[in-house]
Amino acid sequence: MTFTVAVAGASGYAGGEILRLLLSHPLYLSGELSIGALTAGSSAGTPVAELMPHLPQLADRQLEDTTPEVLAGHDVVFLALPHGHSAEIGRVLSEDTVVIDCAADFRLQDAGEWDHYYGGEHAGTWPYGIPEMPGHREQLSGARRIAVPGCFPTGATLAALPAVAAGLVTPDVAFVSVTGVSGAGKKASVALLGSETMGNLKAYNTAGKHRHTPEITQNLAEVTDAEVTVSFTPVLAPLPRGILTTATAPLVEGVTQEAAYETYRAFYADEPFVHLLPAGQQPQTQNVVGTNMCHVQVEVDERSGRLLVTSVIDNLTKGTGGAAVQCMNLALGLDETAGLPQAAVAP
């Protein structure tokens, strides 16, 4: 059987990352997966070679308009569109089509939270694309509608999930995530100019304002009956890719370093894309660039009585495009790891 795949928003960073991964997918290399329509908004009509010269296999292709008619008829449609644009397209595509949305439109379960952080009508909730969360791999297997998580919630959730699920901490978790500039998307913005970002660090959307805050809270609440509170602070750093997240929470009395490390080792023992580092080794963004990996370290701070967990991901791979392909593999019944790099380029 041959699968046909379309990418809406192909000219953006997320769309380009999905295409990069698909071009190395074993089914593409064997001819069993073909890349169909590549669509865009303002870039429609532009040759792929002009906007994405790093994808030479698609150099002879041209971007089309993003319409349901162009996207119809494919087995899989990736929606790498701005928030608020996916719902309309997702509703009209065939129920037999696997639609994988990289925006926030279908991530949140609570309509009130959607209105507070995004505004407007809540489109609904689709199966949520972090397979490493308990029960989610089963929901994603064979699914025809999938919501890819946000990049910050991916790193934050994978950092804190084992501790919250095992009751190692009181689920009052403070996250600080240092991110590269590609997380803001491929758009003209003074704040993202090299002269504004190089040699500079800046916190933004602080004190509960960031839209990913309710998503992180929702994820952790799935694994505990206790009330979950989340403080999330994103920091913009002069990096093209990568997110380093620290998560801290009050320890339950009696939790030792050995117990915390063993909890994380057991939780992620069978997860191909989560790597618990040896004790004493800290995650670094350079070790996950271009991969679908999340590297994690967990430590007990005895003097403060808090647990510290550090994680790193590539925001465009495990944080977006890689997660989308991982979900596609599950939806189509393929090997979950197909086409997804685990080894980074070094140095």
mmCIF file of C-alpha atoms in Angstrom:
data_model
loop_
_atom_site.group_PDB
_atom_site.id
_atom_site.type_symbol
_atom_site.label_atom_id
_atom_site.label_comp_id
_atom_site.label_asym_id
_atom_site.label_seq_id
_atom_site.Cartn_x
_atom_site.Cartn_y
_atom_site.Cartn_z
ATOM 1 C CA MET A 1 0.000 0.000 0.000
ATOM 2 C CA THR A 2 1.189 3.515 -0.854
ATOM 3 C CA PHE A 3 0.411 6.435 1.457
ATOM 4 C CA THR A 4 0.050 9.991 0.131
ATOM 5 C CA VAL A 5 0.927 12.881 2.418
ATOM 6 C CA ALA A 6 0.134 16.593 2.140
ATOM 7 C CA VAL A 7 1.665 19.399 4.216
ATOM 8 C CA ALA A 8 -0.275 22.629 4.734
ATOM 9 C CA GLY A 9 1.960 25.481 5.819
ATOM 10 C CA ALA A 10 4.912 23.780 4.179
ATOM 11 C CA SER A 11 6.978 26.965 3.921
ATOM 12 C CA GLY A 12 7.146 27.517 7.699
ATOM 13 C CA TYR A 13 9.660 26.036 10.102
ATOM 14 C CA ALA A 14 7.289 23.303 11.305
ATOM 15 C CA GLY A 15 6.228 22.356 7.780
ATOM 16 C CA GLY A 16 9.813 22.304 6.585
ATOM 17 C CA GLU A 17 10.823 20.071 9.496
ATOM 18 C CA ILE A 18 8.025 17.609 8.738
ATOM 19 C CA LEU A 19 9.208 17.447 5.134
ATOM 20 C CA ARG A 20 12.852 16.970 6.152
ATOM 21 C CA LEU A 21 11.861 13.956 8.240
ATOM 22 C CA LEU A 22 9.496 12.500 5.640
ATOM 23 C CA LEU A 23 12.233 12.603 3.020
ATOM 24 C CA SER A 24 14.266 10.191 5.176
ATOM 25 C CA HIS A 25 11.318 8.013 6.154
ATOM 26 C CA PRO A 26 11.880 4.373 5.132
ATOM 27 C CA LEU A 27 8.506 4.256 3.360
ATOM 28 C CA TYR A 28 9.428 7.320 1.287
ATOM 29 C CA LEU A 29 12.752 5.731 0.388
ATOM 30 C CA SER A 30 11.009 2.497 -0.626
ATOM 31 C CA GLY A 31 8.383 4.328 -2.688
ATOM 32 C CA GLU A 32 5.501 3.380 -0.367
ATOM 33 C CA LEU A 33 4.984 6.972 0.832
ATOM 34 C CA SER A 34 4.620 9.842 -1.603
ATOM 35 C CA ILE A 35 4.596 13.542 -0.831
ATOM 36 C CA GLY A 36 1.599 15.196 -2.440
ATOM 37 C CA ALA A 37 0.357 18.763 -2.090
ATOM 38 C CA LEU A 38 2.597 21.350 -0.431
ATOM 39 C CA THR A 39 0.578 24.432 0.441
ATOM 40 C CA ALA A 40 1.140 27.879 1.888
ATOM 41 C CA GLY A 41 -0.566 31.217 2.414
ATOM 42 C CA SER A 42 1.264 34.292 1.155
ATOM 43 C CA SER A 43 4.019 32.077 -0.314
ATOM 44 C CA ALA A 44 1.655 30.164 -2.591
ATOM 45 C CA GLY A 45 3.030 30.052 -6.135
ATOM 46 C CA THR A 46 6.649 30.195 -4.963
ATOM 47 C CA PRO A 47 9.052 27.381 -5.907
ATOM 48 C CA VAL A 48 10.128 25.190 -3.001
ATOM 49 C CA ALA A 49 13.720 25.624 -4.167
ATOM 50 C CA GLU A 50 13.498 29.342 -3.406
ATOM 51 C CA LEU A 51 12.145 29.042 0.149
ATOM 52 C CA MET A 52 13.618 25.707 1.280
ATOM 53 C CA PRO A 53 16.865 25.005 -0.574
ATOM 54 C CA HIS A 54 17.799 22.548 2.186
ATOM 55 C CA LEU A 55 15.237 20.122 0.670
ATOM 56 C CA PRO A 56 16.762 19.401 -2.766
ATOM 57 C CA GLN A 57 14.478 16.401 -3.382
ATOM 58 C CA LEU A 58 11.566 18.858 -3.639
ATOM 59 C CA ALA A 59 13.368 21.553 -5.622
ATOM 60 C CA ASP A 60 11.113 21.135 -8.660
ATOM 61 C CA ARG A 61 7.902 21.550 -6.652
ATOM 62 C CA GLN A 62 5.786 24.686 -6.234
ATOM 63 C CA LEU A 63 3.683 25.735 -3.241
ATOM 64 C CA GLU A 64 -0.086 25.749 -3.765
ATOM 65 C CA ASP A 65 -2.896 27.601 -2.021
ATOM 66 C CA THR A 66 -4.069 26.132 1.280
ATOM 67 C CA THR A 67 -7.610 25.032 0.523
ATOM 68 C CA PRO A 68 -9.627 21.931 1.475
ATOM 69 C CA GLU A 69 -9.881 21.079 -2.222
ATOM 70 C CA VAL A 70 -6.099 20.948 -2.658
ATOM 71 C CA LEU A 71 -5.636 18.913 0.534
ATOM 72 C CA ALA A 72 -8.457 16.456 -0.145
ATOM 73 C CA GLY A 73 -7.698 12.939 -1.333
ATOM 74 C CA HIS A 74 -4.513 12.408 0.680
ATOM 75 C CA ASP A 75 -4.112 9.649 3.257
ATOM 76 C CA VAL A 76 -2.388 12.025 5.699
ATOM 77 C CA VAL A 77 -2.612 15.803 5.992
ATOM 78 C CA PHE A 78 -0.263 17.715 8.276
ATOM 79 C CA LEU A 79 -1.607 21.141 9.278
ATOM 80 C CA ALA A 80 1.384 23.343 10.132
ATOM 81 C CA LEU A 81 -0.743 26.487 10.255
ATOM 82 C CA PRO A 82 -1.114 29.399 12.690
ATOM 83 C CA HIS A 83 -3.503 28.899 15.598
ATOM 84 C CA GLY A 84 -7.154 29.245 14.629
ATOM 85 C CA HIS A 85 -6.786 28.102 11.022
ATOM 86 C CA SER A 86 -6.888 24.325 11.454
ATOM 87 C CA ALA A 87 -10.424 23.797 12.729
ATOM 88 C CA GLU A 88 -12.218 24.755 9.524
ATOM 89 C CA ILE A 89 -10.006 22.565 7.340
ATOM 90 C CA GLY A 90 -10.078 19.678 9.811
ATOM 91 C CA ARG A 91 -13.875 19.631 9.797
ATOM 92 C CA VAL A 92 -14.255 19.285 6.036
ATOM 93 C CA LEU A 93 -11.562 16.729 5.230
ATOM 94 C CA SER A 94 -12.692 13.118 4.898
ATOM 95 C CA GLU A 95 -13.029 11.099 8.093
ATOM 96 C CA ASP A 96 -10.765 8.513 6.452
ATOM 97 C CA THR A 97 -7.928 11.047 6.228
ATOM 98 C CA VAL A 98 -5.417 11.194 9.074
ATOM 99 C CA VAL A 99 -5.315 14.880 9.990
ATOM 100 C CA ILE A 100 -2.413 15.900 12.231
ATOM 101 C CA ASP A 101 -2.668 19.443 13.569
ATOM 102 C CA CYS A 102 0.519 21.153 14.754
ATOM 103 C CA ALA A 103 -1.350 24.212 16.062
ATOM 104 C CA ALA A 104 -3.193 24.589 19.369
ATOM 105 C CA ASP A 105 -6.741 24.360 18.003
ATOM 106 C CA PHE A 106 -7.546 20.905 19.400
ATOM 107 C CA ARG A 107 -5.124 20.521 22.329
ATOM 108 C CA LEU A 108 -7.115 21.916 25.243
ATOM 109 C CA GLN A 109 -10.022 20.069 26.849
ATOM 110 C CA ASP A 110 -11.449 23.065 28.720
ATOM 111 C CA ALA A 111 -13.364 25.585 26.586
ATOM 112 C CA GLY A 112 -12.900 28.236 29.264
ATOM 113 C CA GLU A 113 -9.133 27.874 29.154
ATOM 114 C CA TRP A 114 -9.204 28.112 25.364
ATOM 115 C CA ASP A 115 -11.202 31.325 25.531
ATOM 116 C CA HIS A 116 -8.922 32.792 28.205
ATOM 117 C CA TYR A 117 -5.654 32.128 26.360
ATOM 118 C CA TYR A 118 -6.688 32.135 22.685
ATOM 119 C CA GLY A 119 -10.169 33.647 22.494
ATOM 120 C CA GLY A 120 -13.077 32.652 20.306
ATOM 121 C CA GLU A 121 -14.925 29.403 19.837
ATOM 122 C CA HIS A 122 -13.387 26.212 21.200
ATOM 123 C CA ALA A 123 -13.104 23.779 18.270
ATOM 124 C CA GLY A 124 -12.997 20.654 20.419
ATOM 125 C CA THR A 125 -10.358 18.177 21.547
ATOM 126 C CA TRP A 126 -8.472 15.564 19.513
ATOM 127 C CA PRO A 127 -6.231 12.724 20.764
ATOM 128 C CA TYR A 128 -3.137 14.402 22.187
ATOM 129 C CA GLY A 129 0.225 13.587 20.652
ATOM 130 C CA ILE A 130 2.627 12.771 23.471
ATOM 131 C CA PRO A 131 2.789 8.966 23.197
ATOM 132 C CA GLU A 132 4.951 8.813 26.330
ATOM 133 C CA MET A 133 1.992 9.918 28.477
ATOM 134 C CA PRO A 134 0.100 6.969 30.025
ATOM 135 C CA GLY A 135 -2.671 5.769 27.731
ATOM 136 C CA HIS A 136 -1.871 8.155 24.886
ATOM 137 C CA ARG A 137 -0.043 5.698 22.658
ATOM 138 C CA GLU A 138 -3.212 3.593 22.625
ATOM 139 C CA GLN A 139 -5.348 6.653 21.777
ATOM 140 C CA LEU A 140 -3.039 7.625 18.907
ATOM 141 C CA SER A 141 -2.802 4.163 17.363
ATOM 142 C CA GLY A 142 -5.216 4.173 14.425
ATOM 143 C CA ALA A 143 -6.490 7.694 15.199
ATOM 144 C CA ARG A 144 -7.750 9.842 12.319
ATOM 145 C CA ARG A 145 -7.496 13.197 14.111
ATOM 146 C CA ILE A 146 -4.465 14.122 16.235
ATOM 147 C CA ALA A 147 -3.391 17.278 18.073
ATOM 148 C CA VAL A 148 0.390 17.679 18.204
ATOM 149 C CA PRO A 149 1.495 19.176 21.551
ATOM 150 C CA GLY A 150 3.180 22.521 21.974
ATOM 151 C CA CYS A 151 6.969 22.514 22.130
ATOM 152 C CA PHE A 152 7.173 23.887 25.684
ATOM 153 C CA PRO A 153 4.571 21.426 27.038
ATOM 154 C CA THR A 154 6.522 18.544 25.503
ATOM 155 C CA GLY A 155 9.752 19.345 27.349
ATOM 156 C CA ALA A 156 7.925 20.320 30.537
ATOM 157 C CA THR A 157 5.599 17.324 30.592
ATOM 158 C CA LEU A 158 8.348 14.787 29.973
ATOM 159 C CA ALA A 159 10.406 16.424 32.733
ATOM 160 C CA ALA A 160 7.751 16.390 35.454
ATOM 161 C CA LEU A 161 5.409 13.534 34.516
ATOM 162 C CA PRO A 162 7.157 10.619 36.314
ATOM 163 C CA ALA A 163 7.533 12.597 39.547
ATOM 164 C CA VAL A 164 3.902 13.715 39.590
ATOM 165 C CA ALA A 165 2.589 10.281 38.590
ATOM 166 C CA ALA A 166 4.596 8.526 41.304
ATOM 167 C CA GLY A 167 3.743 11.077 43.995
ATOM 168 C CA LEU A 168 7.365 12.073 44.574
ATOM 169 C CA VAL A 169 6.385 15.738 44.772
ATOM 170 C CA THR A 170 3.557 18.052 45.674
ATOM 171 C CA PRO A 171 2.325 18.979 42.176
ATOM 172 C CA ASP A 172 3.087 22.685 42.537
ATOM 173 C CA VAL A 173 5.643 22.825 39.747
ATOM 174 C CA ALA A 174 7.750 25.752 38.579
ATOM 175 C CA PHE A 175 9.090 25.529 35.041
ATOM 176 C CA VAL A 176 11.689 27.728 33.370
ATOM 177 C CA SER A 177 12.252 27.001 29.663
ATOM 178 C CA VAL A 178 15.063 28.560 27.645
ATOM 179 C CA THR A 179 14.189 28.446 23.954
ATOM 180 C CA GLY A 180 15.661 29.218 20.570
ATOM 181 C CA VAL A 181 14.126 31.770 18.229
ATOM 182 C CA SER A 182 12.665 29.283 15.730
ATOM 183 C CA GLY A 183 9.901 28.544 18.232
ATOM 184 C CA ALA A 184 8.287 31.833 17.237
ATOM 185 C CA GLY A 185 7.905 30.658 13.640
ATOM 186 C CA LYS A 186 9.163 32.030 10.349
ATOM 187 C CA LYS A 187 7.800 35.565 10.405
ATOM 188 C CA ALA A 188 9.127 39.090 10.223
ATOM 189 C CA SER A 189 9.496 40.481 13.748
ATOM 190 C CA VAL A 190 11.782 43.152 15.151
ATOM 191 C CA ALA A 191 12.081 41.227 18.440
ATOM 192 C CA LEU A 192 13.520 38.244 16.556
ATOM 193 C CA LEU A 193 16.146 40.124 14.530
ATOM 194 C CA GLY A 194 19.715 38.967 15.035
ATOM 195 C CA SER A 195 20.695 42.361 16.438
ATOM 196 C CA GLU A 196 17.956 42.023 19.068
ATOM 197 C CA THR A 197 18.630 38.409 20.077
ATOM 198 C CA MET A 198 22.381 37.825 19.752
ATOM 199 C CA GLY A 199 24.163 38.173 23.086
ATOM 200 C CA ASN A 200 20.833 38.626 24.859
ATOM 201 C CA LEU A 201 18.393 36.710 27.079
ATOM 202 C CA LYS A 202 14.834 37.820 27.691
ATOM 203 C CA ALA A 203 11.912 36.364 29.636
ATOM 204 C CA TYR A 204 8.526 36.894 27.992
ATOM 205 C CA ASN A 205 4.845 36.122 28.566
ATOM 206 C CA THR A 206 5.662 35.772 32.250
ATOM 207 C CA ALA A 207 3.474 35.255 35.344
ATOM 208 C CA GLY A 208 1.038 32.801 33.787
ATOM 209 C CA LYS A 209 0.477 34.654 30.508
ATOM 210 C CA HIS A 210 1.997 32.113 28.124
ATOM 211 C CA ARG A 211 -0.553 30.081 26.177
ATOM 212 C CA HIS A 212 1.206 26.809 26.912
ATOM 213 C CA THR A 213 0.576 27.110 30.660
ATOM 214 C CA PRO A 214 -2.885 25.433 30.645
ATOM 215 C CA GLU A 215 -1.588 22.682 28.367
ATOM 216 C CA ILE A 216 1.171 21.747 30.811
ATOM 217 C CA THR A 217 -1.305 21.836 33.693
ATOM 218 C CA GLN A 218 -3.770 19.654 31.769
ATOM 219 C CA ASN A 219 -1.085 17.050 31.046
ATOM 220 C CA LEU A 220 0.115 16.713 34.638
ATOM 221 C CA ALA A 221 -3.439 16.636 35.979
ATOM 222 C CA GLU A 222 -4.029 13.415 34.043
ATOM 223 C CA VAL A 223 -1.699 11.437 36.322
ATOM 224 C CA THR A 224 -2.684 12.697 39.783
ATOM 225 C CA ASP A 225 -5.799 13.294 41.854
ATOM 226 C CA ALA A 226 -4.115 16.204 43.626
ATOM 227 C CA GLU A 227 -4.625 19.781 42.477
ATOM 228 C CA VAL A 228 -1.940 20.780 39.989
ATOM 229 C CA THR A 229 -0.518 24.285 39.883
ATOM 230 C CA VAL A 230 2.009 25.393 37.301
ATOM 231 C CA SER A 231 4.276 28.433 37.126
ATOM 232 C CA PHE A 232 5.815 28.718 33.668
ATOM 233 C CA THR A 233 8.498 31.192 32.570
ATOM 234 C CA PRO A 234 9.831 31.075 28.993
ATOM 235 C CA VAL A 235 13.178 32.716 28.191
ATOM 236 C CA LEU A 236 14.283 33.619 24.661
ATOM 237 C CA ALA A 237 17.922 32.748 23.901
ATOM 238 C CA PRO A 238 20.112 33.353 20.815
ATOM 239 C CA LEU A 239 19.762 29.792 19.483
ATOM 240 C CA PRO A 240 18.206 28.627 16.207
ATOM 241 C CA ARG A 241 16.822 25.440 17.831
ATOM 242 C CA GLY A 242 16.453 23.852 21.222
ATOM 243 C CA ILE A 243 14.617 24.107 24.533
ATOM 244 C CA LEU A 244 16.191 23.526 27.929
ATOM 245 C CA THR A 245 13.605 23.182 30.697
ATOM 246 C CA THR A 246 14.093 23.061 34.450
ATOM 247 C CA ALA A 247 11.221 21.826 36.626
ATOM 248 C CA THR A 248 11.221 22.165 40.409
ATOM 249 C CA ALA A 249 8.631 21.030 42.946
ATOM 250 C CA PRO A 250 8.448 20.349 46.711
ATOM 251 C CA LEU A 251 9.558 16.823 47.587
ATOM 252 C CA VAL A 252 7.378 14.452 49.549
ATOM 253 C CA GLU A 253 9.138 13.575 52.788
ATOM 254 C CA GLY A 254 11.493 10.606 52.565
ATOM 255 C CA VAL A 255 12.192 10.688 48.807
ATOM 256 C CA THR A 256 15.869 9.979 48.178
ATOM 257 C CA GLN A 257 18.060 10.592 45.165
ATOM 258 C CA GLU A 258 18.191 6.869 44.491
ATOM 259 C CA ALA A 259 14.403 6.542 44.632
ATOM 260 C CA ALA A 260 13.842 9.527 42.337
ATOM 261 C CA TYR A 261 16.350 8.285 39.754
ATOM 262 C CA GLU A 262 14.910 4.765 39.810
ATOM 263 C CA THR A 263 11.381 6.166 39.325
ATOM 264 C CA TYR A 264 12.499 7.966 36.167
ATOM 265 C CA ARG A 265 14.519 4.993 34.929
ATOM 266 C CA ALA A 266 11.521 2.678 35.255
ATOM 267 C CA PHE A 267 9.033 5.178 33.798
ATOM 268 C CA TYR A 268 11.047 5.725 30.613
ATOM 269 C CA ALA A 269 12.710 2.307 30.331
ATOM 270 C CA ASP A 270 10.805 1.358 27.177
ATOM 271 C CA GLU A 271 10.543 4.808 25.581
ATOM 272 C CA PRO A 272 12.757 5.085 22.475
ATOM 273 C CA PHE A 273 12.745 8.887 22.442
ATOM 274 C CA VAL A 274 13.408 9.658 26.108
ATOM 275 C CA HIS A 275 16.948 9.195 27.409
ATOM 276 C CA LEU A 276 17.640 9.422 31.141
ATOM 277 C CA LEU A 277 21.250 10.536 31.417
ATOM 278 C CA PRO A 278 23.748 8.899 33.781
ATOM 279 C CA ALA A 279 23.804 10.452 37.249
ATOM 280 C CA GLY A 280 25.780 13.680 37.309
ATOM 281 C CA GLN A 281 25.464 14.398 33.586
ATOM 282 C CA GLN A 282 23.400 17.400 32.550
ATOM 283 C CA PRO A 283 21.224 17.638 29.411
ATOM 284 C CA GLN A 284 22.500 19.983 26.695
ATOM 285 C CA THR A 285 20.563 21.255 23.706
ATOM 286 C CA GLN A 286 23.460 20.531 21.330
ATOM 287 C CA ASN A 287 23.006 16.807 21.964
ATOM 288 C CA VAL A 288 19.431 16.696 20.637
ATOM 289 C CA VAL A 289 19.554 19.063 17.645
ATOM 290 C CA GLY A 290 17.761 17.497 14.688
ATOM 291 C CA THR A 291 16.634 14.490 16.734
ATOM 292 C CA ASN A 292 13.313 13.334 18.141
ATOM 293 C CA MET A 293 14.934 12.787 21.535
ATOM 294 C CA CYS A 294 14.289 14.224 24.974
ATOM 295 C CA HIS A 295 17.258 13.993 27.354
ATOM 296 C CA VAL A 296 16.379 14.103 31.057
ATOM 297 C CA GLN A 297 18.182 14.352 34.400
ATOM 298 C CA VAL A 298 16.575 14.176 37.856
ATOM 299 C CA GLU A 299 18.104 15.333 41.156
ATOM 300 C CA VAL A 300 17.058 15.656 44.772
ATOM 301 C CA ASP A 301 17.997 18.973 46.382
ATOM 302 C CA GLU A 302 18.086 17.906 50.020
ATOM 303 C CA ARG A 303 18.756 21.343 51.493
ATOM 304 C CA SER A 304 15.778 22.991 49.792
ATOM 305 C CA GLY A 305 13.563 19.924 49.942
ATOM 306 C CA ARG A 306 12.800 20.136 46.237
ATOM 307 C CA LEU A 307 13.110 17.903 43.194
ATOM 308 C CA LEU A 308 14.962 19.322 40.194
ATOM 309 C CA VAL A 309 14.416 17.845 36.750
ATOM 310 C CA THR A 310 16.149 19.125 33.616
ATOM 311 C CA SER A 311 15.136 18.226 30.064
ATOM 312 C CA VAL A 312 16.208 19.225 26.562
ATOM 313 C CA ILE A 313 14.478 18.812 23.213
ATOM 314 C CA ASP A 314 14.801 20.219 19.723
ATOM 315 C CA ASN A 315 11.684 22.406 19.542
ATOM 316 C CA LEU A 316 11.268 21.764 15.812
ATOM 317 C CA THR A 317 11.717 17.978 15.998
ATOM 318 C CA LYS A 318 10.447 16.351 19.208
ATOM 319 C CA GLY A 319 8.707 19.657 19.924
ATOM 320 C CA THR A 320 6.785 19.807 16.603
ATOM 321 C CA GLY A 321 7.706 18.072 13.342
ATOM 322 C CA GLY A 322 9.146 14.921 14.861
ATOM 323 C CA ALA A 323 6.173 14.575 17.181
ATOM 324 C CA ALA A 324 3.886 14.925 14.155
ATOM 325 C CA VAL A 325 5.695 12.143 12.250
ATOM 326 C CA GLN A 326 5.784 9.967 15.377
ATOM 327 C CA CYS A 327 1.997 10.370 15.613
ATOM 328 C CA MET A 328 1.610 9.585 11.910
ATOM 329 C CA ASN A 329 3.530 6.359 12.393
ATOM 330 C CA LEU A 330 1.202 5.338 15.219
ATOM 331 C CA ALA A 331 -1.923 6.333 13.317
ATOM 332 C CA LEU A 332 -0.909 4.269 10.282
ATOM 333 C CA GLY A 333 0.264 1.251 12.285
ATOM 334 C CA LEU A 334 3.920 1.733 11.321
ATOM 335 C CA ASP A 335 7.047 1.358 13.422
ATOM 336 C CA GLU A 336 6.794 4.330 15.788
ATOM 337 C CA THR A 337 10.470 5.215 15.334
ATOM 338 C CA ALA A 338 10.426 5.157 11.507
ATOM 339 C CA GLY A 339 12.174 8.161 9.976
ATOM 340 C CA LEU A 340 12.956 9.773 13.336
ATOM 341 C CA PRO A 341 16.607 10.433 14.217
ATOM 342 C CA GLN A 342 17.873 9.548 17.691
ATOM 343 C CA ALA A 343 21.507 10.557 17.124
ATOM 344 C CA ALA A 344 22.466 14.234 16.887
ATOM 345 C CA VAL A 345 25.298 15.802 14.905
ATOM 346 C CA ALA A 346 28.392 16.511 16.991
ATOM 347 C CA PRO A 347 30.270 18.735 17.373
#
